[in-house]
């Protein structure tokens, strides 16, 4: 059996591509998710904003992947290998890192929120490199770029 694949999820007719390791994740009586990591470096509470509404769970940062597991449904999980991440970013304002951060992959982007987003970005920097951890533009910078583009 293959180790994983990207799964197309439709939430209110909006297609979202998610990395799932277990293709039977939504069926009753399935086993709990197999972790891609052999060791966990950091675990913290987080919220995943994938689809409508947020899902509360835990983010696990390990030696091979970033993983999110939902607290209410153990079969609802997201696993993103370090090699699949193009870049990761968060807003920085007055030398403070925002609670929200985005992970950009070839298949789309994932939005998470955590009180420990600064620590998550530091650990991620060790795995994917300094050049892939970026500062996202603020709302005002986005408006300025849209209206005053030459």
PDB file of N, CA and C in Angstrom, residues 2-7 19-27 30 33:
ATOM      1  N   UNK A   2       0.515   2.241  -0.765  1.00  0.00           N
ATOM      2  CA  UNK A   2       1.326   3.459  -0.819  1.00  0.00           C
ATOM      3  C   UNK A   2       1.233   4.231   0.489  1.00  0.00           C
ATOM      4  N   UNK A   3       2.234   5.071   0.731  1.00  0.00           N
ATOM      5  CA  UNK A   3       2.326   5.755   2.023  1.00  0.00           C
ATOM      6  C   UNK A   3       1.395   6.941   2.141  1.00  0.00           C
ATOM      7  N   UNK A   4       0.838   7.425   1.059  1.00  0.00           N
ATOM      8  CA  UNK A   4      -0.068   8.561   1.160  1.00  0.00           C
ATOM      9  C   UNK A   4      -0.388   9.144  -0.196  1.00  0.00           C
ATOM     10  N   UNK A   5      -1.348  10.051  -0.216  1.00  0.00           N
ATOM     11  CA  UNK A   5      -1.716  10.706  -1.445  1.00  0.00           C
ATOM     12  C   UNK A   5      -2.479  11.974  -1.123  1.00  0.00           C
ATOM     13  N   UNK A   6      -2.687  12.803  -2.146  1.00  0.00           N
ATOM     14  CA  UNK A   6      -3.479  14.005  -1.966  1.00  0.00           C
ATOM     15  C   UNK A   6      -4.931  13.667  -2.256  1.00  0.00           C
ATOM     16  N   UNK A   7      -5.817  14.096  -1.397  1.00  0.00           N
ATOM     17  CA  UNK A   7      -7.234  13.765  -1.466  1.00  0.00           C
ATOM     18  C   UNK A   7      -8.019  15.032  -1.746  1.00  0.00           C
ATOM     19  N   UNK A  19      -3.500  16.543   2.108  1.00  0.00           N
ATOM     20  CA  UNK A  19      -2.639  15.385   2.188  1.00  0.00           C
ATOM     21  C   UNK A  19      -3.174  14.476   3.277  1.00  0.00           C
ATOM     22  N   UNK A  20      -3.609  13.290   2.894  1.00  0.00           N
ATOM     23  CA  UNK A  20      -4.094  12.306   3.851  1.00  0.00           C
ATOM     24  C   UNK A  20      -3.285  11.040   3.691  1.00  0.00           C
ATOM     25  N   UNK A  21      -2.900  10.462   4.801  1.00  0.00           N
ATOM     26  CA  UNK A  21      -2.109   9.252   4.780  1.00  0.00           C
ATOM     27  C   UNK A  21      -2.991   8.016   4.709  1.00  0.00           C
ATOM     28  N   UNK A  22      -4.226   8.101   5.165  1.00  0.00           N
ATOM     29  CA  UNK A  22      -5.112   6.957   5.214  1.00  0.00           C
ATOM     30  C   UNK A  22      -6.318   7.246   4.329  1.00  0.00           C
ATOM     31  N   UNK A  23      -6.502   6.480   3.253  1.00  0.00           N
ATOM     32  CA  UNK A  23      -7.580   6.794   2.327  1.00  0.00           C
ATOM     33  C   UNK A  23      -8.948   6.479   2.895  1.00  0.00           C
ATOM     34  N   UNK A  24      -9.057   5.714   3.953  1.00  0.00           N
ATOM     35  CA  UNK A  24     -10.335   5.392   4.587  1.00  0.00           C
ATOM     36  C   UNK A  24     -10.624   6.306   5.763  1.00  0.00           C
ATOM     37  N   UNK A  25     -10.144   7.535   5.728  1.00  0.00           N
ATOM     38  CA  UNK A  25     -10.239   8.395   6.908  1.00  0.00           C
ATOM     39  C   UNK A  25     -11.672   8.676   7.318  1.00  0.00           C
ATOM     40  N   UNK A  26     -12.638   8.687   6.391  1.00  0.00           N
ATOM     41  CA  UNK A  26     -14.009   9.071   6.727  1.00  0.00           C
ATOM     42  C   UNK A  26     -14.913   7.874   7.004  1.00  0.00           C
ATOM     43  N   UNK A  27     -14.420   6.679   6.848  1.00  0.00           N
ATOM     44  CA  UNK A  27     -15.259   5.507   7.054  1.00  0.00           C
ATOM     45  C   UNK A  27     -15.304   5.125   8.526  1.00  0.00           C
ATOM     46  N   UNK A  30     -12.445   2.775  11.118  1.00  0.00           N
ATOM     47  CA  UNK A  30     -11.076   2.778  10.617  1.00  0.00           C
ATOM     48  C   UNK A  30     -10.100   2.962  11.771  1.00  0.00           C
ATOM     49  N   UNK A  33      -4.915   7.361  12.683  1.00  0.00           N
ATOM     50  CA  UNK A  33      -3.926   7.767  11.688  1.00  0.00           C
ATOM     51  C   UNK A  33      -2.525   7.319  12.090  1.00  0.00           C
TER      52      UNK A  33
END
